mmCIF file of C-alpha atoms in Angstrom:
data_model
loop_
_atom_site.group_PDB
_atom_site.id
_atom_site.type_symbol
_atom_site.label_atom_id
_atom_site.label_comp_id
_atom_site.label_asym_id
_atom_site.label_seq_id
_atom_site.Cartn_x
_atom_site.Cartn_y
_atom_site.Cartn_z
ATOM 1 C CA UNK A 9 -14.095 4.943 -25.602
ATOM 2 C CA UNK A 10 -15.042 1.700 -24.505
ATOM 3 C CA UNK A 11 -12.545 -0.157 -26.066
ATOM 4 C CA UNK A 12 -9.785 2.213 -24.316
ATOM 5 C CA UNK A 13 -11.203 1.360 -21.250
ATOM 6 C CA UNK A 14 -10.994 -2.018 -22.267
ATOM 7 C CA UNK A 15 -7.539 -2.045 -23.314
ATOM 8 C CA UNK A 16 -6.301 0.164 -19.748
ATOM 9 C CA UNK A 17 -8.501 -2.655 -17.618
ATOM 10 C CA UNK A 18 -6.018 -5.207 -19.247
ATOM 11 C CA UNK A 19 -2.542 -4.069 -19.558
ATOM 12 C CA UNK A 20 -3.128 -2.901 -15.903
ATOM 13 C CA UNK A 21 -3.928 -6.060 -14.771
ATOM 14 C CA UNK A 22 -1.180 -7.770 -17.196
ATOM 15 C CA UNK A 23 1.380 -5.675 -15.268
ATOM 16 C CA UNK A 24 0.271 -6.825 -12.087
ATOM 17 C CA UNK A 25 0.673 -10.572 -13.362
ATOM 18 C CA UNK A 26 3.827 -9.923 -14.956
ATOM 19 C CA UNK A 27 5.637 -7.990 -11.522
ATOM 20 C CA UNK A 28 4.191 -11.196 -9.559
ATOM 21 C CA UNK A 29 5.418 -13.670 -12.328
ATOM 22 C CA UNK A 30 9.068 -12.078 -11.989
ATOM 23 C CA UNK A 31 8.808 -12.469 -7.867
ATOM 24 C CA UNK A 32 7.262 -16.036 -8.177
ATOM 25 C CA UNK A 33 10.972 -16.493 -10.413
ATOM 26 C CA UNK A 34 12.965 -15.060 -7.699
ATOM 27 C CA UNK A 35 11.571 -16.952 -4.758
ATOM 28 C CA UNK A 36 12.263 -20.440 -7.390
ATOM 29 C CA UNK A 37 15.841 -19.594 -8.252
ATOM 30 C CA UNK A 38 16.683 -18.626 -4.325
ATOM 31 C CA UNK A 39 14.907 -21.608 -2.976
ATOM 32 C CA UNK A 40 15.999 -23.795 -5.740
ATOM 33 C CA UNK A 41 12.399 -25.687 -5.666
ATOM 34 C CA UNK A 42 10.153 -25.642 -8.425
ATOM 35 C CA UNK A 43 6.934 -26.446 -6.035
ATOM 36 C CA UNK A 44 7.290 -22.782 -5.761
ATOM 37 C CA UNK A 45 5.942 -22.302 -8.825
ATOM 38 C CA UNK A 46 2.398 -23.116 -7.348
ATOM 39 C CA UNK A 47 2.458 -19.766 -5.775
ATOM 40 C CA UNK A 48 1.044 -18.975 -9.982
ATOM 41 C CA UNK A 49 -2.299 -20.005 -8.350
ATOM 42 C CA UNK A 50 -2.514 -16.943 -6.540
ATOM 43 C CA UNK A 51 -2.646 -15.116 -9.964
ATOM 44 C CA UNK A 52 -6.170 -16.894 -10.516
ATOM 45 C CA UNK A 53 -8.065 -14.823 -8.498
ATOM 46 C CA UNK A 54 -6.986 -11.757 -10.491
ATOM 47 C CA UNK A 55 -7.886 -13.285 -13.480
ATOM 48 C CA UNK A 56 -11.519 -14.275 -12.861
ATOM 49 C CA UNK A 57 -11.827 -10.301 -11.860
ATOM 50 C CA UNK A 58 -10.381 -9.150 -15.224
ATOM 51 C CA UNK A 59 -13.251 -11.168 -16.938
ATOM 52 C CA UNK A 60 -15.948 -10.327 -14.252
ATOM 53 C CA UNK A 61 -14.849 -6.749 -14.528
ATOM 54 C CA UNK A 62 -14.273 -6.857 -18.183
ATOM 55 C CA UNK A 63 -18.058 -8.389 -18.513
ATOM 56 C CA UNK A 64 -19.989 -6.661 -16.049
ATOM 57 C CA UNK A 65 -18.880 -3.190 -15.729
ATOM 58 C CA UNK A 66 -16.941 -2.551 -19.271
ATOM 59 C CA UNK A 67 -13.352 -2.202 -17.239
ATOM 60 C CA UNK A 68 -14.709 0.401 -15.011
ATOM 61 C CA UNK A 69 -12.943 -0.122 -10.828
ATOM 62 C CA UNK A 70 -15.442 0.681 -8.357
ATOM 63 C CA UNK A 71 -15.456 3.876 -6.244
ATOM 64 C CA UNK A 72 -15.221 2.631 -2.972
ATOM 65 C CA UNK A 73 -12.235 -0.505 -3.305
ATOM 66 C CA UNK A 74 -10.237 -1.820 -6.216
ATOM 67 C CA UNK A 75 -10.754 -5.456 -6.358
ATOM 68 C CA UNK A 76 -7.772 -5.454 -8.886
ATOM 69 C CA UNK A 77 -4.936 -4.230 -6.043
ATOM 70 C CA UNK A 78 -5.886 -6.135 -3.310
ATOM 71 C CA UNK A 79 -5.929 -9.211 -5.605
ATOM 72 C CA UNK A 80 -2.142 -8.119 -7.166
ATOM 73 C CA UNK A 81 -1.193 -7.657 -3.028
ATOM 74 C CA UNK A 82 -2.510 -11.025 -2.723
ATOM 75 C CA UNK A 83 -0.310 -12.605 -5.577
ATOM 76 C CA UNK A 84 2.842 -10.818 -4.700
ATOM 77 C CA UNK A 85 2.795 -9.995 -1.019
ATOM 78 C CA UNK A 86 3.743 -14.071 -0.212
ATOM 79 C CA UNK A 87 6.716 -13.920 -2.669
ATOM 80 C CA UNK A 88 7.985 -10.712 -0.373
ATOM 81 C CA UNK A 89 7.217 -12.433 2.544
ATOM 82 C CA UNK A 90 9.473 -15.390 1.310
ATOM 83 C CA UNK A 91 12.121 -13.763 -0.237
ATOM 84 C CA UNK A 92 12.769 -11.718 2.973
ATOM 85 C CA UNK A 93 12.618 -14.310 5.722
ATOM 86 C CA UNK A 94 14.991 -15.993 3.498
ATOM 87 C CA UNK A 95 17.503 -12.589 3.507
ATOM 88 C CA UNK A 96 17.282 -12.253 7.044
ATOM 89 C CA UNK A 97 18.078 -16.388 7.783
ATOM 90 C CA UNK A 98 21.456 -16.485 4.844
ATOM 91 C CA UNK A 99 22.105 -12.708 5.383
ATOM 92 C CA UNK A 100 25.724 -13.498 6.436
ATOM 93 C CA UNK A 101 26.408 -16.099 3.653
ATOM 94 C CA UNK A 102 24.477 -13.910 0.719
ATOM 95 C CA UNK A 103 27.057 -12.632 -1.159
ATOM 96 C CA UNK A 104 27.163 -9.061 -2.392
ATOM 97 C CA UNK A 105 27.776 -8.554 -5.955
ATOM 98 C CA UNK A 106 28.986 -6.211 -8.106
ATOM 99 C CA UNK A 107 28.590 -6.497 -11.907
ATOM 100 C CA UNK A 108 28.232 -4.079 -14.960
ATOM 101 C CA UNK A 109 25.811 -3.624 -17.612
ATOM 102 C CA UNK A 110 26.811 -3.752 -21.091
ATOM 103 C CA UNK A 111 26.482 -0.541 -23.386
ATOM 104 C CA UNK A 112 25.679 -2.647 -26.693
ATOM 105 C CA UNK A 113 22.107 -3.731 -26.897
ATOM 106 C CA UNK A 114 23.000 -7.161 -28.362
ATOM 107 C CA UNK A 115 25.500 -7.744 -25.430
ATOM 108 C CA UNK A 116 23.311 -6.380 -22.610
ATOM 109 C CA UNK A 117 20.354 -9.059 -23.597
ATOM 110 C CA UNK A 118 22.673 -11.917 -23.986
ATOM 111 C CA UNK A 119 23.636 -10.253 -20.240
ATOM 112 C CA UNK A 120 20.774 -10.110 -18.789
ATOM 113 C CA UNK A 121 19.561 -13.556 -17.105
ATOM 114 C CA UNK A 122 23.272 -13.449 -15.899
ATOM 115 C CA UNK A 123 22.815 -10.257 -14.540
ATOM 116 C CA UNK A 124 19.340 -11.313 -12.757
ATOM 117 C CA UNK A 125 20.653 -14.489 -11.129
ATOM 118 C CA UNK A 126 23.306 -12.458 -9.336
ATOM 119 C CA UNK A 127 22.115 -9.662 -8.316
ATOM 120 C CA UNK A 128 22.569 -9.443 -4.450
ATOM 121 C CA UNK A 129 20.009 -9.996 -2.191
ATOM 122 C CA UNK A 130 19.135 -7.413 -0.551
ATOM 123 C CA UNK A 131 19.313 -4.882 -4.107
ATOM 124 C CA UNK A 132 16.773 -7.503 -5.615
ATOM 125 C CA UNK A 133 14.307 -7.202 -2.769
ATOM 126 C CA UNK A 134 14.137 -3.635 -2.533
ATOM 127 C CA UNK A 135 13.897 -3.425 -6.415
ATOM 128 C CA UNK A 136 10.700 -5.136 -5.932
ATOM 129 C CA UNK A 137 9.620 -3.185 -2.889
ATOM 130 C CA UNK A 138 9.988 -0.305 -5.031
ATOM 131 C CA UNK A 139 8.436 -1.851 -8.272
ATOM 132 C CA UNK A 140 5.448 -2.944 -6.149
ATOM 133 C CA UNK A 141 4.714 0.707 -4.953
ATOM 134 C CA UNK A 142 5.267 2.285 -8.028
ATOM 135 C CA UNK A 143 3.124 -0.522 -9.804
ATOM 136 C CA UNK A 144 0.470 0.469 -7.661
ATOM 137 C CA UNK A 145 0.163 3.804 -8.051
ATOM 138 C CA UNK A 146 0.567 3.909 -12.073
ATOM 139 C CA UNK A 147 -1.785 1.069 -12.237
ATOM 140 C CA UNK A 148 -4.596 3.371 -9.888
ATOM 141 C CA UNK A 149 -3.885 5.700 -12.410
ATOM 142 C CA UNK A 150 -4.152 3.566 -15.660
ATOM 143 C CA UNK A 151 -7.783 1.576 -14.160
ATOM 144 C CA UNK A 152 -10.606 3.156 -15.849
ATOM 145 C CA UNK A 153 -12.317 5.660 -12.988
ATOM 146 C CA UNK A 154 -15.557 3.513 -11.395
ATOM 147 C CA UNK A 155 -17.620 6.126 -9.433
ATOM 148 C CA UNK A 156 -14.545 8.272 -8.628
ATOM 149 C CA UNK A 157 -13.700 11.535 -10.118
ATOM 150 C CA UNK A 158 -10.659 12.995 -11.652
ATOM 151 C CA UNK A 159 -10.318 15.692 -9.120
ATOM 152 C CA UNK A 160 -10.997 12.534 -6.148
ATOM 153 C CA UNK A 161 -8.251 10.054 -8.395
ATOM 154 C CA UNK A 162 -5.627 13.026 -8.568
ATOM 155 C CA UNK A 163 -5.862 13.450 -4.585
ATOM 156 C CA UNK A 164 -5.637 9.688 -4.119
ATOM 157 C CA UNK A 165 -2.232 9.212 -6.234
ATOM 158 C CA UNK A 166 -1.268 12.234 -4.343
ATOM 159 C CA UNK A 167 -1.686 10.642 -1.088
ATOM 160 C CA UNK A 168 -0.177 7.190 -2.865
ATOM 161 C CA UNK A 169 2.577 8.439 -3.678
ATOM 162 C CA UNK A 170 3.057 10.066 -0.114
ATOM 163 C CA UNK A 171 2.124 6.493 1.688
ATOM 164 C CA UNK A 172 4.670 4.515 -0.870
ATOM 165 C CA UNK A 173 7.485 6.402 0.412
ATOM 166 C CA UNK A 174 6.644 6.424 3.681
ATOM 167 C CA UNK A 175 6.048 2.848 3.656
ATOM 168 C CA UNK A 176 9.685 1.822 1.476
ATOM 169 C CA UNK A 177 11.518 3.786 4.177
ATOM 170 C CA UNK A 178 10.023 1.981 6.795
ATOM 171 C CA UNK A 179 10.761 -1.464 5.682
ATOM 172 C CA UNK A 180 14.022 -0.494 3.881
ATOM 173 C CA UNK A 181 15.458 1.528 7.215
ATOM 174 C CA UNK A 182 13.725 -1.118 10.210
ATOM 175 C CA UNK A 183 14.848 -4.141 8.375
ATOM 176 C CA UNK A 184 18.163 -2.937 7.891
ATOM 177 C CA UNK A 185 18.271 -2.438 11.731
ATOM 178 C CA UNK A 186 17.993 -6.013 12.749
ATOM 179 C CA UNK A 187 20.393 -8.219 14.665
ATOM 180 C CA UNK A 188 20.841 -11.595 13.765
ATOM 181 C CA UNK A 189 18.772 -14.273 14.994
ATOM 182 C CA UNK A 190 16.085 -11.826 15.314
ATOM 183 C CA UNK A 191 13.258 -13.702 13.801
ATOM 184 C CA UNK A 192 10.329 -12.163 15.750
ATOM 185 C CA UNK A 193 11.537 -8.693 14.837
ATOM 186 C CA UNK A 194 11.388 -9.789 10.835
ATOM 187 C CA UNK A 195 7.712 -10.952 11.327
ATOM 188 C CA UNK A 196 6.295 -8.067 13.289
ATOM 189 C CA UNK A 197 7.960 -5.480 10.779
ATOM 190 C CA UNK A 198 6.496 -7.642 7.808
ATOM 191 C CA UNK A 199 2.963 -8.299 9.209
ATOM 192 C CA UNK A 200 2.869 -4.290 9.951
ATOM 193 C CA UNK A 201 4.253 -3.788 6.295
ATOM 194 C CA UNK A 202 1.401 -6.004 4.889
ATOM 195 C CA UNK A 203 -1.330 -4.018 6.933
ATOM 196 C CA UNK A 204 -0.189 -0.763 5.377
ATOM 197 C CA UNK A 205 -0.569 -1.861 2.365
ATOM 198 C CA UNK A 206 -4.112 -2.361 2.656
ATOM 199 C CA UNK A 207 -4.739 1.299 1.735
ATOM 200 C CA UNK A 208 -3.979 0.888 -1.566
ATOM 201 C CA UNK A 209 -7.184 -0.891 -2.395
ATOM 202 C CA UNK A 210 -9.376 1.517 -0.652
ATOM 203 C CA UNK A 211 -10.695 5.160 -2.078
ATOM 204 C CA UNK A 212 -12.567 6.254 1.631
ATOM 205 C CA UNK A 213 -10.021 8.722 2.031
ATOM 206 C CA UNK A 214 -10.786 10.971 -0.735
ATOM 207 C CA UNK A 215 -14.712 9.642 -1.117
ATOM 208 C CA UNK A 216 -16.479 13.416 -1.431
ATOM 209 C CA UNK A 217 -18.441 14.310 2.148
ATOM 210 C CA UNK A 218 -22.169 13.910 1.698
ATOM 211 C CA UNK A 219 -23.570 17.397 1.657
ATOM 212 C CA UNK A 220 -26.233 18.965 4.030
ATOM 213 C CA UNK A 221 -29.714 17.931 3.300
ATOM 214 C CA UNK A 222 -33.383 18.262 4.143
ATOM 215 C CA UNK A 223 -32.897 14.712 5.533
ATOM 216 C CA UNK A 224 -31.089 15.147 8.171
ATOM 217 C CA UNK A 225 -31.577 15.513 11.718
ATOM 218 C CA UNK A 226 -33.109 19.157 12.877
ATOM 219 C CA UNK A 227 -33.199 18.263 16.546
ATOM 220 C CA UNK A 228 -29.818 18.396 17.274
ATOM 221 C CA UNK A 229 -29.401 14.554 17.952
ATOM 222 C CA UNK A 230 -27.389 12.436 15.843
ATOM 223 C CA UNK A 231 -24.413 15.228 15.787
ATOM 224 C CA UNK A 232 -21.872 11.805 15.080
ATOM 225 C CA UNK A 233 -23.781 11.192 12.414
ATOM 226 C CA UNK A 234 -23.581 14.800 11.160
ATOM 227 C CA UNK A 235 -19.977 15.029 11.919
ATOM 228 C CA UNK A 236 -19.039 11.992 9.659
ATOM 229 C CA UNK A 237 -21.333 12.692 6.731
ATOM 230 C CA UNK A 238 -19.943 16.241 6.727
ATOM 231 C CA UNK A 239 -16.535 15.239 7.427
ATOM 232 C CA UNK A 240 -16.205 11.998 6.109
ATOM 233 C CA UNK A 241 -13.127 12.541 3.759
ATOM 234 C CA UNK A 242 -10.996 13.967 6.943
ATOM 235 C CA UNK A 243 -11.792 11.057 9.017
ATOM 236 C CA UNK A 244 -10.987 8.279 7.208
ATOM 237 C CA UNK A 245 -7.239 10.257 6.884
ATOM 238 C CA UNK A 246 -7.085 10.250 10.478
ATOM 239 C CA UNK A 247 -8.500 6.460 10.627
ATOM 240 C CA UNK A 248 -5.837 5.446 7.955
ATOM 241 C CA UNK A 249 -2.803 7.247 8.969
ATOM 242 C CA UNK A 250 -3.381 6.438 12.624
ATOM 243 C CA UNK A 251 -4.297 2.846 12.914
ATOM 244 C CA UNK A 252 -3.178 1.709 9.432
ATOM 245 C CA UNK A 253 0.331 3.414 9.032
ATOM 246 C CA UNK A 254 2.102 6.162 11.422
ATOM 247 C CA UNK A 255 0.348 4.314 14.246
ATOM 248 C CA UNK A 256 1.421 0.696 13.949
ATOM 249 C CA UNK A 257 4.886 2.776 12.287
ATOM 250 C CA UNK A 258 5.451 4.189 15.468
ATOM 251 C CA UNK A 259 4.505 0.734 17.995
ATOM 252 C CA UNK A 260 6.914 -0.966 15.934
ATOM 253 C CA UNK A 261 9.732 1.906 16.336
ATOM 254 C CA UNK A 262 10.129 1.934 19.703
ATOM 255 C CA UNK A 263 9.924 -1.902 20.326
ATOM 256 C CA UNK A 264 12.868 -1.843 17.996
ATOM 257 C CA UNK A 265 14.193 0.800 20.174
ATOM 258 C CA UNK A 266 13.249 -0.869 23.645
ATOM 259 C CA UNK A 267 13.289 -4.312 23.582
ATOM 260 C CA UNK A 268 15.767 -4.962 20.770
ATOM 261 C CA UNK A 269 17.741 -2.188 21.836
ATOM 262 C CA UNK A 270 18.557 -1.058 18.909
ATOM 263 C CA UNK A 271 19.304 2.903 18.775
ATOM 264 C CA UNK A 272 20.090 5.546 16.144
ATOM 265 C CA UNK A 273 19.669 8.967 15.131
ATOM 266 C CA UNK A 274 17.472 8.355 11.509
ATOM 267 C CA UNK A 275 15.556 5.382 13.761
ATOM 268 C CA UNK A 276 14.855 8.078 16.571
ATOM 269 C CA UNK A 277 13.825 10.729 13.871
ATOM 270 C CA UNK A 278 11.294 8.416 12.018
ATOM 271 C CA UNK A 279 10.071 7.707 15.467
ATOM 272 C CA UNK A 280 9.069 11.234 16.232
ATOM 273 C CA UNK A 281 7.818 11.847 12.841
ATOM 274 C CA UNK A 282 5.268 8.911 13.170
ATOM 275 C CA UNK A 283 4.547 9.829 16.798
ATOM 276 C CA UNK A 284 3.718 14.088 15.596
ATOM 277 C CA UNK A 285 1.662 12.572 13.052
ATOM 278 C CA UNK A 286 -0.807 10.664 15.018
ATOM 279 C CA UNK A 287 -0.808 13.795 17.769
ATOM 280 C CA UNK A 288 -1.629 16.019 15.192
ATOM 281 C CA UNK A 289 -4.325 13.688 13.493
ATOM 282 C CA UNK A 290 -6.069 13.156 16.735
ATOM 283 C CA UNK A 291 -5.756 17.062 17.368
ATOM 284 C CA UNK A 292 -7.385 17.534 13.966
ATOM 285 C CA UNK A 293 -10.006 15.264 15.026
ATOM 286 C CA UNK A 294 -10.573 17.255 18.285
ATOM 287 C CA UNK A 295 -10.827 20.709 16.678
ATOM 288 C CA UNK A 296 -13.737 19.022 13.805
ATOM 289 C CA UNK A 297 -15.695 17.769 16.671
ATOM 290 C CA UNK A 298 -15.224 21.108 18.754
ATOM 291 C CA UNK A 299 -15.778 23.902 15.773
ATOM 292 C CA UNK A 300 -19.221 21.486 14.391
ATOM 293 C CA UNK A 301 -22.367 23.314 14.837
ATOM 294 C CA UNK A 302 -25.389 20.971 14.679
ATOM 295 C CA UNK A 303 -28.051 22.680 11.978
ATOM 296 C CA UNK A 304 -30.180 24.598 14.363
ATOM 297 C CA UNK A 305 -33.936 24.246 14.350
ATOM 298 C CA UNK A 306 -36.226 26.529 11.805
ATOM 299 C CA UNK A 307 -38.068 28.803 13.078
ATOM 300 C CA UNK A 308 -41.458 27.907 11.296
ATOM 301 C CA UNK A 309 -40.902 24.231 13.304
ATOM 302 C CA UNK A 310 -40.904 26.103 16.708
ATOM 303 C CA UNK A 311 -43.239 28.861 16.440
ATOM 304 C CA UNK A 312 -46.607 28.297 17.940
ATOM 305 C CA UNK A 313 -49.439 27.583 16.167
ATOM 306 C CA UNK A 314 -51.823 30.617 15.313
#
């Protein structure tokens, strides 16, 4: 059992490497500088954690954060960053190709770098938007469990799965929607990108609520307190999806709609969608503060003495 764990910890963390190698490539062969290749350095991090990991705590993630994805972000995040600022300045001047893949296996792999070097643009950065998200959410699901349970790491790959497509439409459909020379826009929309994917790493929003016991308050005071411990799980959705994702979604929306003046019917939908979301997650957080009832004082504790 251990050495399963062993072997999962690994290839997980190989993949992660291996999707970062292939955008450290990418950002080389579109720059045309090999003193990109120092972005490999960012792979060191995730290395020292295999062995730490490996070492420590037998392959096991821990139950609150997974070192390992916020370490792959780290490594391939910059390589995004690069390859899209680059799109947006030579988007006019990128040509779009067209080419065909091979049925013969021998042909298609004599094919291939040919077939990776011209690629257009724009195809090979979403291919690695969408390689990075689904990465992500097999390699949450490949980790050996640290803490969490199966029924708490099936809710959190359903909620991945849910935040990846949220998030590939939102860089896919915004970035599509800028205007030339529109180099603010392409930083605010990235920066807001990179924020929401700080959720992968963390496990608070499906971290079991703390159950009622003889420890807590009797008095009535600390209610907050009571409210998070019992709610905890429910809170940290609303904290996530408002100030992590649909929020900063929404903030970037309609500055694309007001200040860039850009205007369409999918950009006005999306907009709605993110702005119902956050209504409706402070509206759940109004109706768990409203419908709590503080544990009310025993009856032996307020009798008088005989």
């Amino acid at each position: 059992m251990i050495l399963v764990k062993f072997v999962r910890a690994i290839i997980t963390r190989s993949l992660f490497i291996l999707i970062s190698l292939i955008g450290v490539w990418r950002v080389k062969t579109v720059k045309n500088d090999n003193m990109y290749w120092l972005l490999i350095v960012l792979y060191l991090p995730l290395v020292v954690e295999m062995i730490i990991t490996l070492k420590r705590r037998k392959g096991k993630d821990y139950k609150w954060f997974s070192p390992a994805i916020l370490l792959f972000l780290i490594s391939i995040i910059p390589s995004i960053w690069i390859l899209e600022l680059h799109h947006q300045e030579n988007k006019a001047s990128d040509p779009q190709v067209l080419f065909y893949v091979p049925i013969l296996s021998v042909q298609f792999w004599n094919f291939l770098p040919h077939m990776l070097t011209n690629v257009c643009p724009n195809d090979w950065i979403l291919g690695l938007h969408q390689v990075l998200l689904i990465l992500l959410i097999l390699g949450k699901w490949l980790l050996p469990l640290g803490g969490v349970t199966r029924d708490e790491l099936s809710q959190l790959l359903l909620i991945f799965v849910g935040t990846a497509a949220d998030i590939l439409e939102f860089t896919s459909e915004t970035l599509s929607d800028i205007k030339e020379n529109n180099h603010q826009l392409v930083y605010v929309i990235l920066a807001v990108w990179t924020w929401s994917m700080l959720q992968f790493p963390l496990h608070l929003a499906v971290v079991t609520s703390r159950p009622q016991n003889s420890d807590e308050p009797k008095d009535g005071h600390g209610c907050c307190n009571l409210v998070f411990s019992r709610h905890s799980t429910d809170i940290w959705n609303i904290v996530e999806s408002s100030f992590i994702q649909d929020g900063p979604f929404l903030v970037v929306r309609l500055i694309v709609m007001t200040y860039f003046d850009v205007f369409h019917q999918m950009l006005v939908f999306f907009a709605i969608k993110n702005f119902l979301v956050v209504v409706l997650n402070l509206y759940r957080l109004i109706v768990i503060c409203q419908d709590f009832k503080p544990p009310q004082p025993s009856s032996s504790s307020t009798s008088p003495p005989v």
